[in-house]
PDB file of C-alpha atoms in Angstrom:
ATOM      1  CA  MET N   1     -17.386  10.724  -4.449  1.00 40.00           C
ATOM      2  CA  SER N   2     -13.928  11.711  -5.612  1.00 43.00           C
ATOM      3  CA  VAL N   3     -12.762  15.270  -5.915  1.00 43.00           C
ATOM      4  CA  LYS N   4     -10.018  16.377  -8.277  1.00 46.00           C
ATOM      5  CA  ARG N   5      -7.806  19.143  -6.977  1.00 46.00           C
ATOM      6  CA  ARG N   6      -4.684  20.802  -8.239  1.00 46.00           C
ATOM      7  CA  PHE N   7      -1.977  21.402  -5.703  1.00 44.00           C
ATOM      8  CA  PRO N   8       0.430  24.265  -6.339  1.00 45.00           C
ATOM      9  CA  GLY N   9       4.125  23.481  -6.216  1.00 45.00           C
ATOM     10  CA  ARG N  10       3.661  19.900  -7.369  1.00 46.00           C
ATOM     11  CA  ALA N  11       4.152  20.442 -11.078  1.00 46.00           C
ATOM     12  CA  ASP N  12       0.434  21.290 -11.131  1.00 47.00           C
ATOM     13  CA  ARG N  13      -0.502  17.609 -11.334  1.00 61.00           C
ATOM     14  CA  GLU N  14      -3.969  16.529 -10.355  1.00 83.00           C
ATOM     15  CA  VAL N  15      -4.702  14.670  -7.155  1.00 89.00           C
ATOM     16  CA  ARG N  16      -7.902  12.670  -6.919  1.00 87.00           C
ATOM     17  CA  VAL N  17      -9.202  12.615  -3.345  1.00 90.00           C
ATOM     18  CA  LEU N  18     -10.849   9.298  -2.505  1.00 87.00           C
ATOM     19  CA  GLU N  19     -13.719   9.830  -0.119  1.00 82.00           C
ATOM     20  CA  GLY N  20     -16.132   7.510   1.674  1.00 76.00           C
ATOM     21  CA  GLN N  21     -16.287   3.984   0.288  1.00 72.00           C
ATOM     22  CA  GLU N  22     -13.973   5.027  -2.527  1.00 72.00           C
ATOM     23  CA  SER N  23     -11.190   5.193   0.096  1.00 76.00           C
ATOM     24  CA  PRO N  24     -10.891   1.540   1.191  1.00 84.00           C
ATOM     25  CA  ASP N  25      -8.680   0.247   3.983  1.00 90.00           C
ATOM     26  CA  LEU N  26      -6.456  -1.590   1.476  1.00 94.00           C
ATOM     27  CA  LEU N  27      -4.316   0.175  -1.111  1.00 95.00           C
ATOM     28  CA  PHE N  28      -1.923  -1.410  -3.533  1.00 96.00           C
ATOM     29  CA  PHE N  29       0.604  -0.623  -6.175  1.00 96.00           C
ATOM     30  CA  SER N  30       1.166  -2.992  -9.064  1.00 93.00           C
ATOM     31  CA  SER N  31       3.705  -2.754 -11.843  1.00 88.00           C
ATOM     32  CA  VAL N  32       3.031  -3.589 -15.476  1.00 85.00           C
ATOM     33  CA  SER N  33       3.502  -7.292 -14.599  1.00 86.00           C
ATOM     34  CA  GLU N  34       0.212  -6.982 -12.633  1.00 91.00           C
ATOM     35  CA  ASN N  35       1.307  -9.666 -10.119  1.00 90.00           C
ATOM     36  CA  THR N  36       0.348  -7.575  -7.096  1.00 94.00           C
ATOM     37  CA  ARG N  37      -2.981  -6.609  -8.681  1.00 95.00           C
ATOM     38  CA  ARG N  38      -3.806 -10.269  -9.273  1.00 95.00           C
ATOM     39  CA  PHE N  39      -2.945 -11.061  -5.637  1.00 96.00           C
ATOM     40  CA  VAL N  40      -5.161  -8.247  -4.327  1.00 95.00           C
ATOM     41  CA  GLU N  41      -8.049  -9.245  -6.610  1.00 95.00           C
ATOM     42  CA  ARG N  42      -8.071 -12.686  -4.936  1.00 95.00           C
ATOM     43  CA  LEU N  43      -8.605 -11.113  -1.493  1.00 95.00           C
ATOM     44  CA  ASP N  44     -12.092 -10.625  -0.042  1.00 82.00           C
ATOM     45  CA  ARG N  45     -11.699  -6.841   0.251  1.00 89.00           C
ATOM     46  CA  ASP N  46     -12.220  -3.634  -1.626  1.00 91.00           C
ATOM     47  CA  ALA N  47      -8.948  -2.035  -2.644  1.00 93.00           C
ATOM     48  CA  ALA N  48      -7.759   1.063  -4.478  1.00 93.00           C
ATOM     49  CA  ARG N  49      -4.731   1.223  -6.737  1.00 94.00           C
ATOM     50  CA  ILE N  50      -1.932   3.773  -6.587  1.00 95.00           C
ATOM     51  CA  PRO N  51      -1.649   4.910 -10.209  1.00 94.00           C
ATOM     52  CA  LEU N  52       1.026   3.309 -12.363  1.00 92.00           C
ATOM     53  CA  ARG N  53       1.443   6.533 -14.370  1.00 91.00           C
ATOM     54  CA  PRO N  54       0.781   9.398 -11.941  1.00 89.00           C
ATOM     55  CA  ARG N  55       2.130  12.014 -14.375  1.00 87.00           C
ATOM     56  CA  LEU N  56      -0.576  11.031 -16.849  1.00 88.00           C
ATOM     57  CA  ASP N  57      -3.323   9.769 -14.553  1.00 87.00           C
ATOM     58  CA  GLY N  58      -2.728  12.003 -11.533  1.00 89.00           C
ATOM     59  CA  MET N  59      -2.162  10.790  -7.985  1.00 92.00           C
ATOM     60  CA  ILE N  60      -4.657   9.756  -5.328  1.00 92.00           C
ATOM     61  CA  ARG N  61      -5.152  10.998  -1.780  1.00 93.00           C
ATOM     62  CA  VAL N  62      -6.896   8.779   0.762  1.00 93.00           C
ATOM     63  CA  THR N  63      -9.147   9.866   3.608  1.00 92.00           C
ATOM     64  CA  ARG N  64      -9.024   6.880   5.948  1.00 92.00           C
ATOM     65  CA  PRO N  65      -6.392   4.556   7.437  1.00 94.00           C
ATOM     66  CA  PHE N  66      -5.074   1.850   5.127  1.00 95.00           C
ATOM     67  CA  VAL N  67      -2.754  -1.100   4.734  1.00 97.00           C
ATOM     68  CA  LEU N  68      -0.439  -0.884   1.727  1.00 97.00           C
ATOM     69  CA  VAL N  69       0.362  -3.859  -0.528  1.00 97.00           C
ATOM     70  CA  LEU N  70       3.309  -3.415  -2.889  1.00 96.00           C
ATOM     71  CA  PRO N  71       5.967  -5.282  -4.838  1.00 94.00           C
ATOM     72  CA  THR N  72       9.698  -4.935  -4.286  1.00 92.00           C
ATOM     73  CA  TYR N  73      11.625  -3.417  -7.182  1.00 88.00           C
ATOM     74  CA  GLY N  74      15.327  -3.110  -7.822  1.00 74.00           C
ATOM     75  CA  GLY N  75      16.374  -6.642  -8.703  1.00 66.00           C
ATOM     76  CA  GLY N  76      17.893  -7.211  -5.295  1.00 59.00           C
ATOM     77  CA  GLU N  77      19.326  -3.735  -4.698  1.00 61.00           C
ATOM     78  CA  ARG N  78      18.307  -1.591  -1.726  1.00 68.00           C
ATOM     79  CA  SER N  79      18.296   1.496  -3.900  1.00 74.00           C
ATOM     80  CA  GLY N  80      15.114   1.413  -5.949  1.00 83.00           C
ATOM     81  CA  ALA N  81      13.400  -1.323  -3.896  1.00 91.00           C
ATOM     82  CA  VAL N  82      10.360   0.895  -3.259  1.00 94.00           C
ATOM     83  CA  PRO N  83       8.552   1.850  -6.484  1.00 94.00           C
ATOM     84  CA  LYS N  84       8.772   5.580  -7.271  1.00 94.00           C
ATOM     85  CA  GLN N  85       4.993   5.827  -7.504  1.00 95.00           C
ATOM     86  CA  VAL N  86       4.701   4.566  -3.916  1.00 96.00           C
ATOM     87  CA  ILE N  87       7.346   7.035  -2.768  1.00 95.00           C
ATOM     88  CA  GLN N  88       5.400   9.848  -4.456  1.00 94.00           C
ATOM     89  CA  PHE N  89       2.143   8.651  -2.851  1.00 95.00           C
ATOM     90  CA  LEU N  90       3.703   8.465   0.629  1.00 97.00           C
ATOM     91  CA  ASN N  91       5.480  11.802   0.215  1.00 95.00           C
ATOM     92  CA  ASP N  92       2.024  13.373   0.476  1.00 95.00           C
ATOM     93  CA  PRO N  93       1.749  14.005   4.251  1.00 96.00           C
ATOM     94  CA  ALA N  94      -2.005  13.311   4.188  1.00 94.00           C
ATOM     95  CA  ASN N  95      -1.429   9.818   2.766  1.00 96.00           C
ATOM     96  CA  ARG N  96       1.589   9.047   4.944  1.00 96.00           C
ATOM     97  CA  ALA N  97      -0.359   9.960   8.094  1.00 96.00           C
ATOM     98  CA  LEU N  98      -2.952   7.265   7.333  1.00 95.00           C
ATOM     99  CA  ILE N  99      -0.741   4.242   6.603  1.00 96.00           C
ATOM    100  CA  ARG N 100      -1.119   1.602   9.310  1.00 96.00           C
ATOM    101  CA  GLY N 101       0.732  -1.430   7.907  1.00 97.00           C
ATOM    102  CA  VAL N 102       2.466  -2.881   4.871  1.00 97.00           C
ATOM    103  CA  ILE N 103       2.266  -6.194   3.003  1.00 97.00           C
ATOM    104  CA  THR N 104       5.077  -6.894   0.566  1.00 96.00           C
ATOM    105  CA  ALA N 105       5.543  -9.020  -2.540  1.00 94.00           C
ATOM    106  CA  GLY N 106       8.954 -10.139  -3.625  1.00 92.00           C
ATOM    107  CA  ASN N 107      11.053 -12.719  -5.370  1.00 89.00           C
ATOM    108  CA  THR N 108      13.205 -15.147  -3.394  1.00 88.00           C
ATOM    109  CA  ASN N 109      15.805 -14.873  -6.176  1.00 86.00           C
ATOM    110  CA  PHE N 110      16.668 -11.496  -4.578  1.00 83.00           C
ATOM    111  CA  GLY N 111      18.147 -13.412  -1.618  1.00 84.00           C
ATOM    112  CA  GLU N 112      18.577 -11.204   1.449  1.00 84.00           C
ATOM    113  CA  HIS N 113      16.715  -8.426  -0.359  1.00 86.00           C
ATOM    114  CA  TYR N 114      13.541 -10.530  -0.674  1.00 90.00           C
ATOM    115  CA  CYS N 115      10.565  -8.210  -0.002  1.00 91.00           C
ATOM    116  CA  LEU N 116      12.946  -5.387   0.926  1.00 93.00           C
ATOM    117  CA  ALA N 117      10.349  -2.684   0.170  1.00 94.00           C
ATOM    118  CA  GLY N 118       8.365  -3.769   3.252  1.00 94.00           C
ATOM    119  CA  PRO N 119      11.041  -3.153   5.898  1.00 95.00           C
ATOM    120  CA  ILE N 120      11.995   0.137   4.221  1.00 94.00           C
ATOM    121  CA  ILE N 121       8.433   1.473   4.373  1.00 96.00           C
ATOM    122  CA  SER N 122       7.891  -0.025   7.820  1.00 96.00           C
ATOM    123  CA  ALA N 123      10.914   1.827   9.197  1.00 96.00           C
ATOM    124  CA  LYS N 124      10.272   5.127   7.425  1.00 95.00           C
ATOM    125  CA  CYS N 125       6.561   5.260   8.241  1.00 96.00           C
ATOM    126  CA  ARG N 126       6.816   3.539  11.638  1.00 96.00           C
ATOM    127  CA  VAL N 127       4.201   0.905  10.838  1.00 97.00           C
ATOM    128  CA  PRO N 128       4.375  -2.887  11.074  1.00 96.00           C
ATOM    129  CA  GLU N 129       5.235  -5.099   8.156  1.00 96.00           C
ATOM    130  CA  LEU N 130       2.268  -7.465   8.324  1.00 96.00           C
ATOM    131  CA  TYR N 131       3.058 -10.119   5.724  1.00 96.00           C
ATOM    132  CA  ARG N 132       5.330 -11.140   2.839  1.00 95.00           C
ATOM    133  CA  PHE N 133       4.515 -13.258  -0.197  1.00 94.00           C
ATOM    134  CA  GLU N 134       6.328 -14.341  -3.332  1.00 93.00           C
ATOM    135  CA  LEU N 135       5.295 -13.088  -6.774  1.00 90.00           C
ATOM    136  CA  LEU N 136       1.560 -13.887  -7.200  1.00 90.00           C
ATOM    137  CA  GLY N 137       1.152 -15.463  -3.773  1.00 94.00           C
ATOM    138  CA  THR N 138      -0.322 -18.868  -3.057  1.00 95.00           C
ATOM    139  CA  GLY N 139      -3.753 -19.910  -1.853  1.00 95.00           C
ATOM    140  CA  ARG N 140      -2.265 -20.118   1.641  1.00 97.00           C
ATOM    141  CA  ASP N 141      -1.015 -16.520   1.342  1.00 96.00           C
ATOM    142  CA  ILE N 142      -4.479 -15.358   0.294  1.00 96.00           C
ATOM    143  CA  ALA N 143      -6.102 -17.197   3.222  1.00 96.00           C
ATOM    144  CA  ARG N 144      -3.614 -15.795   5.742  1.00 96.00           C
ATOM    145  CA  VAL N 145      -4.064 -12.216   4.536  1.00 96.00           C
ATOM    146  CA  ASN N 146      -7.858 -12.601   4.416  1.00 95.00           C
ATOM    147  CA  GLU N 147      -7.771 -13.784   8.043  1.00 95.00           C
ATOM    148  CA  GLY N 148      -5.081 -11.379   9.207  1.00 94.00           C
ATOM    149  CA  ILE N 149      -6.396  -8.061   7.899  1.00 94.00           C
ATOM    150  CA  PRO N 150      -9.691  -8.114   9.856  1.00 93.00           C
ATOM    151  CA  GLU N 151      -7.773  -9.178  12.970  1.00 93.00           C
ATOM    152  CA  PHE N 152      -5.301  -6.331  12.424  1.00 94.00           C
ATOM    153  CA  TRP N 153      -8.084  -3.740  12.088  1.00 92.00           C
ATOM    154  CA  ALA N 154      -9.887  -5.130  15.140  1.00 91.00           C
ATOM    155  CA  ARG N 155      -6.701  -4.669  17.201  1.00 89.00           C
ATOM    156  CA  GLN N 156      -6.323  -1.127  15.849  1.00 83.00           C
ATOM    157  CA  THR N 157      -9.736  -0.108  17.145  1.00 71.00           C
ATOM    158  CA  SER N 158      -9.874  -2.072  20.391  1.00 59.00           C
ATOM    159  CA  PRO N 159     -10.293  -0.117  23.651  1.00 57.00           C
ATOM    160  CA  LEU N 160      -7.101  -1.755  24.957  1.00 52.00           C
ATOM    161  CA  ASN N 161      -5.074  -0.137  22.169  1.00 48.00           C
ATOM    162  CA  GLU N 162      -6.637   3.244  22.865  1.00 45.00           C
ATOM    163  CA  LYS N 163      -5.503   2.974  26.518  1.00 42.00           C
ATOM    164  CA  GLU N 164      -2.005   1.929  25.431  1.00 43.00           C
ATOM    165  CA  ILE N 165      -1.666   4.964  23.187  1.00 39.00           C
ATOM    166  CA  ALA N 166      -2.925   7.494  25.746  1.00 36.00           C
TER     167      ALA N 166
END
C-alpha cells in the first residue's frame, strides 16, 4: 500500500511512500529514451521507477534497501552525469540511507566518462558500483545482472557480513 504525504519545505510536492512489496529491492530511473526501462524490464525482478517528472507526478520514498539502475547523462561531461531526478530522490535522507549498490548504463562514445554516473553515486553514497552496460544492454548483460543481484543480496544478509560490520 502506498501512502501520499506532503512534506513541508519541499515546495509542498507530494511524496509517495512505497511500502511492502511495492518497495522492491531494485529501483531505476529512465529518461524519455526508455533504454534503462527496457533493460530493467528484461530482468527477472520487480522494480520501481523514480519518476521522470517529479514536479508533476511527485517523488517516491522507499522503505527497504535497494540497488539503483540509472543512465549516465551529460554527453560526456562530469557535470550533469547524474540525472536531476536521481539527485532529488537521493537527497531524501530516507532514500539515501537505503541504497546498497548501483548499476549504470552509458554510451562508450563518452570515452573516459562512460557510465560516469555510477562512480559518482558510488562515491557520494559509499556503495559499490555493481555493473555497467551500454545503452540497452545485451543478453549477456541481462544474464550477468540476473545472476549477480541475488548473489549480492545473499552477501548483504550473510552472518559473515554481520560479524564484519560489528
